[in-house]
GROMACS .gro file of C-alpha atoms in nm:
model
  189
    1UNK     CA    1   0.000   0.000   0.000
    2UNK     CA    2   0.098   0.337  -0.106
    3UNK     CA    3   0.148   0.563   0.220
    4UNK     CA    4  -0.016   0.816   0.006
    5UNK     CA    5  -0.357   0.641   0.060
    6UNK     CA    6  -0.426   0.634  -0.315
    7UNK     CA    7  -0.498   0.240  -0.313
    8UNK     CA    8  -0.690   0.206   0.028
    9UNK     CA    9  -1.036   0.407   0.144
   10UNK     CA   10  -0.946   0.601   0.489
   11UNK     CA   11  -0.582   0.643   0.454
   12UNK     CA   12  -0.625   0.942   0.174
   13UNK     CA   13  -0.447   1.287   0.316
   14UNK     CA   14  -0.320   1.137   0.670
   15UNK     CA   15  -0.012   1.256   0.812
   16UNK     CA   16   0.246   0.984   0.877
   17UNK     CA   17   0.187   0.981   1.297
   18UNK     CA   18  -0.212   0.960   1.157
   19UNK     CA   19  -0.128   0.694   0.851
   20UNK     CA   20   0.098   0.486   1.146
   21UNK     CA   21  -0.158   0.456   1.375
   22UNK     CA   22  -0.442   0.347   1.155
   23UNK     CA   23  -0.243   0.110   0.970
   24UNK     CA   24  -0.163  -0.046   1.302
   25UNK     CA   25  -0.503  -0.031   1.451
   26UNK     CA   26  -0.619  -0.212   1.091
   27UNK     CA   27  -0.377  -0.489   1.141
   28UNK     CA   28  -0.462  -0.527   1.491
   29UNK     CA   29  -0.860  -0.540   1.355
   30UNK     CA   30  -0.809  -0.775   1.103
   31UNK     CA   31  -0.633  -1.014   1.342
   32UNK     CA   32  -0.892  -0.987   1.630
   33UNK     CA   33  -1.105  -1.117   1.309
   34UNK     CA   34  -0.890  -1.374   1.273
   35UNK     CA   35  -0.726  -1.286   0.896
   36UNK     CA   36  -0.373  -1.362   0.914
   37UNK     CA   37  -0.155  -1.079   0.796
   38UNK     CA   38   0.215  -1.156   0.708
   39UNK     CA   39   0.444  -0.982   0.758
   40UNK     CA   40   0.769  -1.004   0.493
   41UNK     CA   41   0.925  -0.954   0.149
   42UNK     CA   42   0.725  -0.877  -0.112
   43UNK     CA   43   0.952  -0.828  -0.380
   44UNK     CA   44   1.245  -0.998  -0.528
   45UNK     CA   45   1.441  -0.648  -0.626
   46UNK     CA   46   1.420  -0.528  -0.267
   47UNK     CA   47   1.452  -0.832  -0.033
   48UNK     CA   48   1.488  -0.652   0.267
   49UNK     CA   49   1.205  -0.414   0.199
   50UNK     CA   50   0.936  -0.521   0.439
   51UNK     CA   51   0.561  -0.566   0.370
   52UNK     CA   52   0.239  -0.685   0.460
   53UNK     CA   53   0.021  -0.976   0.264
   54UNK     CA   54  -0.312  -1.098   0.335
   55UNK     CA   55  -0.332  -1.444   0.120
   56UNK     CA   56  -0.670  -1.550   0.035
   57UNK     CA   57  -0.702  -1.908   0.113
   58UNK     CA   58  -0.622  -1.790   0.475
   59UNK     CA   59  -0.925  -1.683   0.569
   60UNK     CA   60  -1.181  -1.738   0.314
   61UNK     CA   61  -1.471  -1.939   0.380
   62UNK     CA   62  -1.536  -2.264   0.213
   63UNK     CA   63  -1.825  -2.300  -0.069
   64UNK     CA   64  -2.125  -2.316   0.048
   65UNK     CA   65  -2.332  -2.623  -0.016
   66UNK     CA   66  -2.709  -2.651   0.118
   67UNK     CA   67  -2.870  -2.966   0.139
   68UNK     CA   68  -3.268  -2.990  -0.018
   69UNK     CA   69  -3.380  -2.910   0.330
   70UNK     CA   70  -3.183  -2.648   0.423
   71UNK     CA   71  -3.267  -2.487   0.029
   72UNK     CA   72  -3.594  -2.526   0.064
   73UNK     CA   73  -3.566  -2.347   0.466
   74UNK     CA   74  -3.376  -2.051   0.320
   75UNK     CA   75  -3.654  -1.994   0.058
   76UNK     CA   76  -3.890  -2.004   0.328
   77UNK     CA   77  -3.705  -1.740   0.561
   78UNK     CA   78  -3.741  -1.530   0.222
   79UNK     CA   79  -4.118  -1.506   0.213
   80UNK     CA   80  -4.158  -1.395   0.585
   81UNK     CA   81  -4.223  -1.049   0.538
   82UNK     CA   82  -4.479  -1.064   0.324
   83UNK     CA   83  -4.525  -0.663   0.338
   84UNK     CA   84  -4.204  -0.522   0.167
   85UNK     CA   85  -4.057  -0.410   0.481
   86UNK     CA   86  -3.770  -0.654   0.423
   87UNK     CA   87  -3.868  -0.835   0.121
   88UNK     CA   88  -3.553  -0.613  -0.071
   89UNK     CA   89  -3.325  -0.763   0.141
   90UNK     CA   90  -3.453  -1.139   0.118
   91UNK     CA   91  -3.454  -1.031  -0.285
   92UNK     CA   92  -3.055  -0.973  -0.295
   93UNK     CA   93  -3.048  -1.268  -0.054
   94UNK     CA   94  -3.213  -1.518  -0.309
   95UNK     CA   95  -3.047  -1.373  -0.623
   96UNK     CA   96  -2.714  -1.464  -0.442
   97UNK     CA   97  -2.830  -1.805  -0.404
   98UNK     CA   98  -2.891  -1.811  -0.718
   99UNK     CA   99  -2.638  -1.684  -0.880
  100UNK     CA  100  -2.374  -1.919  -0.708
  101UNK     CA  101  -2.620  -2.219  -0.862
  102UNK     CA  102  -2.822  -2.245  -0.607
  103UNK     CA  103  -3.226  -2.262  -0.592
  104UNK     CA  104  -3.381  -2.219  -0.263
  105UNK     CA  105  -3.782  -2.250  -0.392
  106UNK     CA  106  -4.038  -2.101  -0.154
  107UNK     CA  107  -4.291  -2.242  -0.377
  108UNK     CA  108  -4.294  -2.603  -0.279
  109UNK     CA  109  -4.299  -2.545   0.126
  110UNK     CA  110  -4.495  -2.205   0.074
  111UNK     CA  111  -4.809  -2.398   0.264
  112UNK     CA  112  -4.564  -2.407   0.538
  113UNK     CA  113  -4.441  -2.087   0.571
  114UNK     CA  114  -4.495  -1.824   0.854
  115UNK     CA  115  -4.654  -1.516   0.781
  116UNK     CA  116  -4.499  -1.214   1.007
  117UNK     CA  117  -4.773  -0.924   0.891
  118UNK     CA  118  -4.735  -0.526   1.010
  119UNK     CA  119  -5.007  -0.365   0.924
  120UNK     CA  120  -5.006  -0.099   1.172
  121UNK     CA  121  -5.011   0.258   1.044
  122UNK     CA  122  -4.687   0.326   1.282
  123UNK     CA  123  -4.517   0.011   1.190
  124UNK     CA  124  -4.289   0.167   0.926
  125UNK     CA  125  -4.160   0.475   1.084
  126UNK     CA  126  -4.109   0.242   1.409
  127UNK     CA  127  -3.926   0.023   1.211
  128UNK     CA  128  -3.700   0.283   1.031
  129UNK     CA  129  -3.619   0.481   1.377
  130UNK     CA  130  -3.541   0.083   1.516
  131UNK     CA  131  -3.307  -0.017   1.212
  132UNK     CA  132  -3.154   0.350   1.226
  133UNK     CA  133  -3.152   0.373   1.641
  134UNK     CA  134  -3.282   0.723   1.639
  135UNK     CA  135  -3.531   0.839   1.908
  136UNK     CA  136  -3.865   0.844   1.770
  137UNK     CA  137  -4.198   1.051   1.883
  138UNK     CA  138  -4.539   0.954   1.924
  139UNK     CA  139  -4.867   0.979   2.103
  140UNK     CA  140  -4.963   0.660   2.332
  141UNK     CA  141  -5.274   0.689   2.520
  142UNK     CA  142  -5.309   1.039   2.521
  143UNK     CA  143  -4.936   1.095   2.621
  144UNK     CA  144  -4.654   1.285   2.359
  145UNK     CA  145  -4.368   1.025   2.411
  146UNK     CA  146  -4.015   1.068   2.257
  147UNK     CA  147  -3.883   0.711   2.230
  148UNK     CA  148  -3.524   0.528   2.197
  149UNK     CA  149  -3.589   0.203   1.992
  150UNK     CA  150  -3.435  -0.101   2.183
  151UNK     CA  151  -3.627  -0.393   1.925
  152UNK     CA  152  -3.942  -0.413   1.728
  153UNK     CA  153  -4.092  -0.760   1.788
  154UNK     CA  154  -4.444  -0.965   1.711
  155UNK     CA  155  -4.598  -1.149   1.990
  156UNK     CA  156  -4.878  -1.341   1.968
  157UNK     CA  157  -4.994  -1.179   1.613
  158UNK     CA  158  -4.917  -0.800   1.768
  159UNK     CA  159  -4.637  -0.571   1.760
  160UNK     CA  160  -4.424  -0.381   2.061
  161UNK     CA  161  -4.195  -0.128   2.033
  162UNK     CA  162  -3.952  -0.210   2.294
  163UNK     CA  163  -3.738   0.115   2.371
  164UNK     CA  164  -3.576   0.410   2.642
  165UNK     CA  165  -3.897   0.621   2.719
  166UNK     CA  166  -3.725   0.976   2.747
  167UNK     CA  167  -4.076   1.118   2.831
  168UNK     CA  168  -4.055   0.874   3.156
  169UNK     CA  169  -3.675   0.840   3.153
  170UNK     CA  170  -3.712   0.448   3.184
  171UNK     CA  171  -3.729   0.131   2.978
  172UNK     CA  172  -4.070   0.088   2.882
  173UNK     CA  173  -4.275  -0.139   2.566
  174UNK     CA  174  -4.576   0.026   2.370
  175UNK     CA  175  -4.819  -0.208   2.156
  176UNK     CA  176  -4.775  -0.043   1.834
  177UNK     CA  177  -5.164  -0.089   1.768
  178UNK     CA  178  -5.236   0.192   2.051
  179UNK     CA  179  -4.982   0.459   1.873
  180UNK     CA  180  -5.212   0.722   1.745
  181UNK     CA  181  -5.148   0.819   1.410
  182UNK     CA  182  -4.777   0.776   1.237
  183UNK     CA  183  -4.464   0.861   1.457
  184UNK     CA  184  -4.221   1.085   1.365
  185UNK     CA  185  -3.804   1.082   1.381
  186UNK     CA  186  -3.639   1.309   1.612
  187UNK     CA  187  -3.368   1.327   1.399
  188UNK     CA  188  -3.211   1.622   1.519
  189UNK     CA  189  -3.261   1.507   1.912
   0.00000   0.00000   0.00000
């Protein structure tokens, strides 16, 4: 690597105390991850010119092979949100599949699979605050609340917002049924 930054995102304009440290504290990263990083020659014209080499086969995973079953479960875990909220990501999920030869087909277990429905008119602002962990406001029984989202989760066929109630400045869960009307971010809070 170029201690200009020109090959690598984040090194780009660093001074060489700033380019030091961050090159170490990648190293270190990587090897907490568990990618072994060498540390020697890389060239034949300068021997004792030191480097660093991260060699593939090190630390790649193996290829993936799914048996029927397990296909056939993965194509199932696709059709769960049957309301768009993640159905994008179980879209790039299946084309993956796919694409590495792979056919995970909903279609023959689709009698068995679940069906995790939010049809709540707060449901997708609660869900965008959760994903994004940004405080969220809302009337709940009468009450202005401004809300840190912990989890979003269904129990028996209804939804909770699980979350830091700043209004109450405790832990609290709301059934996302008795919001009134569609929460808004408190983006700036």
């Amino acid at each position: 690597m170029s201690r200009s930054g020109r090959w690598c995102t984040g090194y780009h304009g660093l001074s060489d105390a700033a380019f030091e440290r961050t090159f170490e504290r990648d190293k270190d990263e990587l090897r907490a991850l568990g990618v072994p990083v060498e540390t020697g020659s890389n060239s034949t014209l300068f021997p004792d010119e030191l480097g660093y080499r991260i060699r593939r086969r090190d630390f790649e995973l193996p290829e993936i092979d799914f048996s029927p079953a397990e296909l056939a479960a993965l194509g199932v875990a696709s059709s769960v949100w049957d309301d768009a909220r993640r159905e994008g990501d179980a879209v790039t999920a299946l084309a993956k599949l796919r694409a590495a030869g792979l056919d995970p087909d909903a279609e023959r277990v689709a009698g068995f699979a679940p069906s995790v429905a939010a049809r709540e008119p707060a449901f997708e602002s609660l869900w965008r605050a959760t994903v994004a962990a940004r405080p969220v406001t809302f009337v709940y029984k009468g009450v202005a609340r401004v809300v840190e989202p912990w989890r979003l989760l269904s129990h028996h066929g209804a939804w909770y917002l699980i979350g830091y109630d700043r209004t109450r400045a405790a832990g609290r869960s709301f059934k996302v049924s008795r919001i009134d009307g569609v929460p808004s971010t408190a983006w700036g809070r």
